[in-house]
Amino acid sequence: MLRFKIQIFLIILVLFNSCSKETTQKSIIKEKSLELQVQEAYNEGVEALEAGDVLYAAKKFNEAEILFPQAVSAPQSALMAAYSYYTQDYYGDAIAELERFIKLYNTHKDLGYAYYLLAICHYEQIVDEKKDLQSIIKAKENFNIILKDYQNTEYAIDAEFKVELIDDILAAKEMYLGRYYFDKKKWIPAINRFREIIDNYDTTIYAEEALHRLVEVHYTIGLIDEAEKYAQLLGYNYQSSKWYENSYSLFDKTYKKKKKERLKNNKKKTGGLLKKFKTLLE
């Protein structure tokens, strides 16, 4: 009887070990199969992207991420989905993917690239400075993140260049509005718009005209002293420009050009405005 019980115990033990090994083996096979599925989905995404089928490519990259979200390749799959949308100008989808990436993988090594591509997606939607203000603001916001947090990356140089172009666009918008208010004889809003240019976009191509317009507005409403201050500032920085000549002509014979001897520094400024004479405007 005892021998029979021992035999039954050994049989059960063997069966248990066998089942345990089979379960472990199935688990390993299943894990390998999942990794294989992820790799296959990613590879299909790459092939579709190269073939120009960006929607299917994005779908496969998303699939690769969803199949194994804990995988090292998951963030890369998410970025590739965003890039797929971007290549064919599906900006809304690309932006959604990139914002999700930034939120979900906020410590990833390619976070700088995500911000850069996000900025580019907004930037490339700018068509008209009078209509696309949201795209302009978002583009500049994300380019500035690059310049602040990723200044040593390869994206920083282009980000700096793009911010300069965006500032030109924003200055153009302010100039457009300033001229509009001037034509409507709304002097205070006009002055505010022109001041916005020389205060925040003084390195743009609109800075000269903004100074002239401030001379023009103040002269028109009879604030001659204020007009002269802006004329001096314009002359100091852009004495050879057409805008200075236009400002000078406003005063006719009653206002003469300021002599160079009155300036402590004869050199024309090559950088921003207002560093020497900003106190005149306070």
PDB file of N, CA and C in Angstrom, residues 191-252:
ATOM      1  N   ILE A 191       0.218 104.241 -32.567  1.00  0.00           N
ATOM      2  CA  ILE A 191       1.476 104.399 -31.819  1.00  0.00           C
ATOM      3  C   ILE A 191       1.845 103.110 -31.103  1.00  0.00           C
ATOM      4  N   ASN A 192       0.856 102.451 -30.491  1.00  0.00           N
ATOM      5  CA  ASN A 192       1.125 101.197 -29.766  1.00  0.00           C
ATOM      6  C   ASN A 192       1.684 100.123 -30.685  1.00  0.00           C
ATOM      7  N   ARG A 193       1.156 100.037 -31.887  1.00  0.00           N
ATOM      8  CA  ARG A 193       1.632  99.025 -32.843  1.00  0.00           C
ATOM      9  C   ARG A 193       3.056  99.313 -33.289  1.00  0.00           C
ATOM     10  N   PHE A 194       3.339 100.578 -33.592  1.00  0.00           N
ATOM     11  CA  PHE A 194       4.690 100.930 -34.036  1.00  0.00           C
ATOM     12  C   PHE A 194       5.703 100.779 -32.901  1.00  0.00           C
ATOM     13  N   ARG A 195       5.269 101.113 -31.676  1.00  0.00           N
ATOM     14  CA  ARG A 195       6.156 100.918 -30.530  1.00  0.00           C
ATOM     15  C   ARG A 195       6.432  99.448 -30.281  1.00  0.00           C
ATOM     16  N   GLU A 196       5.425  98.610 -30.523  1.00  0.00           N
ATOM     17  CA  GLU A 196       5.612  97.167 -30.360  1.00  0.00           C
ATOM     18  C   GLU A 196       6.763  96.670 -31.235  1.00  0.00           C
ATOM     19  N   ILE A 197       6.874  97.228 -32.423  1.00  0.00           N
ATOM     20  CA  ILE A 197       7.939  96.809 -33.341  1.00  0.00           C
ATOM     21  C   ILE A 197       9.312  97.202 -32.808  1.00  0.00           C
ATOM     22  N   ILE A 198       9.465  98.461 -32.390  1.00  0.00           N
ATOM     23  CA  ILE A 198      10.796  98.882 -31.944  1.00  0.00           C
ATOM     24  C   ILE A 198      11.145  98.346 -30.556  1.00  0.00           C
ATOM     25  N   ASP A 199      10.124  97.948 -29.794  1.00  0.00           N
ATOM     26  CA  ASP A 199      10.391  97.381 -28.466  1.00  0.00           C
ATOM     27  C   ASP A 199      10.737  95.897 -28.528  1.00  0.00           C
ATOM     28  N   ASN A 200      10.054  95.158 -29.410  1.00  0.00           N
ATOM     29  CA  ASN A 200      10.206  93.695 -29.414  1.00  0.00           C
ATOM     30  C   ASN A 200      10.748  93.100 -30.712  1.00  0.00           C
ATOM     31  N   TYR A 201      10.746  93.870 -31.788  1.00  0.00           N
ATOM     32  CA  TYR A 201      11.229  93.339 -33.063  1.00  0.00           C
ATOM     33  C   TYR A 201      12.195  94.327 -33.715  1.00  0.00           C
ATOM     34  N   ASP A 202      13.108  94.860 -32.889  1.00  0.00           N
ATOM     35  CA  ASP A 202      13.978  95.949 -33.351  1.00  0.00           C
ATOM     36  C   ASP A 202      15.078  95.498 -34.307  1.00  0.00           C
ATOM     37  N   THR A 203      15.268  94.199 -34.470  1.00  0.00           N
ATOM     38  CA  THR A 203      16.271  93.721 -35.420  1.00  0.00           C
ATOM     39  C   THR A 203      15.654  93.324 -36.755  1.00  0.00           C
ATOM     40  N   THR A 204      14.356  93.542 -36.911  1.00  0.00           N
ATOM     41  CA  THR A 204      13.688  93.151 -38.150  1.00  0.00           C
ATOM     42  C   THR A 204      13.772  94.275 -39.185  1.00  0.00           C
ATOM     43  N   ILE A 205      13.366  93.946 -40.394  1.00  0.00           N
ATOM     44  CA  ILE A 205      13.426  94.910 -41.490  1.00  0.00           C
ATOM     45  C   ILE A 205      12.394  96.019 -41.345  1.00  0.00           C
ATOM     46  N   TYR A 206      11.479  95.873 -40.389  1.00  0.00           N
ATOM     47  CA  TYR A 206      10.415  96.859 -40.203  1.00  0.00           C
ATOM     48  C   TYR A 206      10.761  97.918 -39.165  1.00  0.00           C
ATOM     49  N   ALA A 207      11.908  97.792 -38.529  1.00  0.00           N
ATOM     50  CA  ALA A 207      12.264  98.726 -37.462  1.00  0.00           C
ATOM     51  C   ALA A 207      12.414 100.156 -37.988  1.00  0.00           C
ATOM     52  N   GLU A 208      13.058 100.325 -39.143  1.00  0.00           N
ATOM     53  CA  GLU A 208      13.243 101.668 -39.710  1.00  0.00           C
ATOM     54  C   GLU A 208      11.904 102.353 -39.980  1.00  0.00           C
ATOM     55  N   GLU A 209      11.012 101.625 -40.659  1.00  0.00           N
ATOM     56  CA  GLU A 209       9.716 102.207 -40.986  1.00  0.00           C
ATOM     57  C   GLU A 209       8.925 102.528 -39.725  1.00  0.00           C
ATOM     58  N   ALA A 210       9.013 101.646 -38.718  1.00  0.00           N
ATOM     59  CA  ALA A 210       8.279 101.879 -37.472  1.00  0.00           C
ATOM     60  C   ALA A 210       8.704 103.193 -36.828  1.00  0.00           C
ATOM     61  N   LEU A 211      10.020 103.471 -36.838  1.00  0.00           N
ATOM     62  CA  LEU A 211      10.501 104.730 -36.279  1.00  0.00           C
ATOM     63  C   LEU A 211       9.983 105.920 -37.081  1.00  0.00           C
ATOM     64  N   HIS A 212      10.031 105.808 -38.389  1.00  0.00           N
ATOM     65  CA  HIS A 212       9.500 106.884 -39.229  1.00  0.00           C
ATOM     66  C   HIS A 212       8.013 107.114 -38.953  1.00  0.00           C
ATOM     67  N   ARG A 213       7.255 106.009 -38.836  1.00  0.00           N
ATOM     68  CA  ARG A 213       5.817 106.144 -38.590  1.00  0.00           C
ATOM     69  C   ARG A 213       5.551 106.832 -37.248  1.00  0.00           C
ATOM     70  N   LEU A 214       6.402 106.582 -36.276  1.00  0.00           N
ATOM     71  CA  LEU A 214       6.241 107.241 -34.980  1.00  0.00           C
ATOM     72  C   LEU A 214       6.532 108.740 -35.096  1.00  0.00           C
ATOM     73  N   VAL A 215       7.524 109.089 -35.917  1.00  0.00           N
ATOM     74  CA  VAL A 215       7.772 110.504 -36.200  1.00  0.00           C
ATOM     75  C   VAL A 215       6.532 111.111 -36.851  1.00  0.00           C
ATOM     76  N   GLU A 216       6.009 110.396 -37.830  1.00  0.00           N
ATOM     77  CA  GLU A 216       4.872 110.867 -38.613  1.00  0.00           C
ATOM     78  C   GLU A 216       3.626 111.064 -37.742  1.00  0.00           C
ATOM     79  N   VAL A 217       3.326 110.090 -36.897  1.00  0.00           N
ATOM     80  CA  VAL A 217       2.140 110.178 -36.039  1.00  0.00           C
ATOM     81  C   VAL A 217       2.258 111.357 -35.086  1.00  0.00           C
ATOM     82  N   HIS A 218       3.386 111.432 -34.384  1.00  0.00           N
ATOM     83  CA  HIS A 218       3.535 112.489 -33.384  1.00  0.00           C
ATOM     84  C   HIS A 218       3.559 113.878 -34.031  1.00  0.00           C
ATOM     85  N   TYR A 219       4.164 113.976 -35.195  1.00  0.00           N
ATOM     86  CA  TYR A 219       4.179 115.263 -35.891  1.00  0.00           C
ATOM     87  C   TYR A 219       2.758 115.651 -36.321  1.00  0.00           C
ATOM     88  N   THR A 220       2.011 114.649 -36.779  1.00  0.00           N
ATOM     89  CA  THR A 220       0.651 114.901 -37.264  1.00  0.00           C
ATOM     90  C   THR A 220      -0.258 115.413 -36.154  1.00  0.00           C
ATOM     91  N   ILE A 221      -0.095 114.878 -34.945  1.00  0.00           N
ATOM     92  CA  ILE A 221      -0.978 115.279 -33.844  1.00  0.00           C
ATOM     93  C   ILE A 221      -0.397 116.438 -33.026  1.00  0.00           C
ATOM     94  N   GLY A 222       0.713 116.985 -33.524  1.00  0.00           N
ATOM     95  CA  GLY A 222       1.265 118.190 -32.913  1.00  0.00           C
ATOM     96  C   GLY A 222       2.244 117.993 -31.789  1.00  0.00           C
ATOM     97  N   LEU A 223       2.668 116.755 -31.540  1.00  0.00           N
ATOM     98  CA  LEU A 223       3.667 116.495 -30.495  1.00  0.00           C
ATOM     99  C   LEU A 223       5.053 116.550 -31.129  1.00  0.00           C
ATOM    100  N   ILE A 224       5.506 117.763 -31.400  1.00  0.00           N
ATOM    101  CA  ILE A 224       6.732 117.968 -32.159  1.00  0.00           C
ATOM    102  C   ILE A 224       7.962 117.454 -31.411  1.00  0.00           C
ATOM    103  N   ASP A 225       8.002 117.687 -30.098  1.00  0.00           N
ATOM    104  CA  ASP A 225       9.154 117.227 -29.320  1.00  0.00           C
ATOM    105  C   ASP A 225       9.304 115.710 -29.394  1.00  0.00           C
ATOM    106  N   GLU A 226       8.179 115.008 -29.276  1.00  0.00           N
ATOM    107  CA  GLU A 226       8.218 113.546 -29.376  1.00  0.00           C
ATOM    108  C   GLU A 226       8.647 113.113 -30.776  1.00  0.00           C
ATOM    109  N   ALA A 227       8.135 113.805 -31.779  1.00  0.00           N
ATOM    110  CA  ALA A 227       8.504 113.489 -33.159  1.00  0.00           C
ATOM    111  C   ALA A 227      10.005 113.656 -33.359  1.00  0.00           C
ATOM    112  N   GLU A 228      10.577 114.711 -32.779  1.00  0.00           N
ATOM    113  CA  GLU A 228      12.013 114.963 -32.908  1.00  0.00           C
ATOM    114  C   GLU A 228      12.837 113.864 -32.238  1.00  0.00           C
ATOM    115  N   LYS A 229      12.353 113.375 -31.108  1.00  0.00           N
ATOM    116  CA  LYS A 229      13.080 112.296 -30.410  1.00  0.00           C
ATOM    117  C   LYS A 229      13.181 111.049 -31.295  1.00  0.00           C
ATOM    118  N   TYR A 230      12.061 110.674 -31.903  1.00  0.00           N
ATOM    119  CA  TYR A 230      12.085 109.502 -32.782  1.00  0.00           C
ATOM    120  C   TYR A 230      12.904 109.761 -34.043  1.00  0.00           C
ATOM    121  N   ALA A 231      12.878 111.011 -34.521  1.00  0.00           N
ATOM    122  CA  ALA A 231      13.683 111.357 -35.692  1.00  0.00           C
ATOM    123  C   ALA A 231      15.168 111.241 -35.378  1.00  0.00           C
ATOM    124  N   GLN A 232      15.566 111.666 -34.179  1.00  0.00           N
ATOM    125  CA  GLN A 232      16.963 111.537 -33.764  1.00  0.00           C
ATOM    126  C   GLN A 232      17.378 110.060 -33.709  1.00  0.00           C
ATOM    127  N   LEU A 233      16.494 109.264 -33.137  1.00  0.00           N
ATOM    128  CA  LEU A 233      16.785 107.834 -33.032  1.00  0.00           C
ATOM    129  C   LEU A 233      16.892 107.192 -34.409  1.00  0.00           C
ATOM    130  N   LEU A 234      16.011 107.585 -35.303  1.00  0.00           N
ATOM    131  CA  LEU A 234      16.050 107.072 -36.668  1.00  0.00           C
ATOM    132  C   LEU A 234      17.323 107.517 -37.371  1.00  0.00           C
ATOM    133  N   GLY A 235      17.696 108.796 -37.187  1.00  0.00           N
ATOM    134  CA  GLY A 235      18.902 109.316 -37.813  1.00  0.00           C
ATOM    135  C   GLY A 235      20.160 108.646 -37.292  1.00  0.00           C
ATOM    136  N   TYR A 236      20.190 108.366 -36.005  1.00  0.00           N
ATOM    137  CA  TYR A 236      21.366 107.723 -35.408  1.00  0.00           C
ATOM    138  C   TYR A 236      21.593 106.336 -35.984  1.00  0.00           C
ATOM    139  N   ASN A 237      20.518 105.605 -36.205  1.00  0.00           N
ATOM    140  CA  ASN A 237      20.636 104.223 -36.660  1.00  0.00           C
ATOM    141  C   ASN A 237      20.552 104.061 -38.176  1.00  0.00           C
ATOM    142  N   TYR A 238      19.787 104.935 -38.837  1.00  0.00           N
ATOM    143  CA  TYR A 238      19.519 104.734 -40.269  1.00  0.00           C
ATOM    144  C   TYR A 238      19.574 106.063 -41.033  1.00  0.00           C
ATOM    145  N   GLN A 239      20.651 106.806 -40.849  1.00  0.00           N
ATOM    146  CA  GLN A 239      20.708 108.144 -41.420  1.00  0.00           C
ATOM    147  C   GLN A 239      20.672 108.141 -42.949  1.00  0.00           C
ATOM    148  N   SER A 240      21.120 107.084 -43.552  1.00  0.00           N
ATOM    149  CA  SER A 240      21.153 107.044 -45.015  1.00  0.00           C
ATOM    150  C   SER A 240      19.913 106.387 -45.616  1.00  0.00           C
ATOM    151  N   SER A 241      18.952 106.023 -44.778  1.00  0.00           N
ATOM    152  CA  SER A 241      17.788 105.305 -45.287  1.00  0.00           C
ATOM    153  C   SER A 241      16.732 106.252 -45.823  1.00  0.00           C
ATOM    154  N   LYS A 242      15.850 105.725 -46.652  1.00  0.00           N
ATOM    155  CA  LYS A 242      14.757 106.530 -47.205  1.00  0.00           C
ATOM    156  C   LYS A 242      13.789 106.969 -46.123  1.00  0.00           C
ATOM    157  N   TRP A 243      13.677 106.156 -45.059  1.00  0.00           N
ATOM    158  CA  TRP A 243      12.744 106.491 -43.988  1.00  0.00           C
ATOM    159  C   TRP A 243      13.227 107.715 -43.214  1.00  0.00           C
ATOM    160  N   TYR A 244      14.541 107.838 -43.061  1.00  0.00           N
ATOM    161  CA  TYR A 244      15.058 109.045 -42.401  1.00  0.00           C
ATOM    162  C   TYR A 244      14.803 110.274 -43.263  1.00  0.00           C
ATOM    163  N   GLU A 245      15.003 110.116 -44.559  1.00  0.00           N
ATOM    164  CA  GLU A 245      14.738 111.232 -45.462  1.00  0.00           C
ATOM    165  C   GLU A 245      13.261 111.626 -45.428  1.00  0.00           C
ATOM    166  N   ASN A 246      12.393 110.621 -45.360  1.00  0.00           N
ATOM    167  CA  ASN A 246      10.955 110.903 -45.264  1.00  0.00           C
ATOM    168  C   ASN A 246      10.619 111.652 -43.973  1.00  0.00           C
ATOM    169  N   SER A 247      11.246 111.221 -42.886  1.00  0.00           N
ATOM    170  CA  SER A 247      11.005 111.885 -41.607  1.00  0.00           C
ATOM    171  C   SER A 247      11.522 113.323 -41.640  1.00  0.00           C
ATOM    172  N   TYR A 248      12.694 113.509 -42.205  1.00  0.00           N
ATOM    173  CA  TYR A 248      13.277 114.847 -42.306  1.00  0.00           C
ATOM    174  C   TYR A 248      12.375 115.785 -43.106  1.00  0.00           C
ATOM    175  N   SER A 249      11.818 115.245 -44.181  1.00  0.00           N
ATOM    176  CA  SER A 249      10.993 116.082 -45.049  1.00  0.00           C
ATOM    177  C   SER A 249       9.705 116.530 -44.361  1.00  0.00           C
ATOM    178  N   LEU A 250       9.271 115.780 -43.339  1.00  0.00           N
ATOM    179  CA  LEU A 250       8.061 116.170 -42.608  1.00  0.00           C
ATOM    180  C   LEU A 250       8.221 117.537 -41.946  1.00  0.00           C
ATOM    181  N   PHE A 251       9.433 117.807 -41.479  1.00  0.00           N
ATOM    182  CA  PHE A 251       9.669 119.039 -40.735  1.00  0.00           C
ATOM    183  C   PHE A 251       9.913 120.239 -41.648  1.00  0.00           C
ATOM    184  N   ASP A 252      10.057 119.956 -42.912  1.00  0.00           N
ATOM    185  CA  ASP A 252      10.263 121.010 -43.908  1.00  0.00           C
ATOM    186  C   ASP A 252      11.488 121.827 -43.496  1.00  0.00           C
TER     187      ASP A 252
END
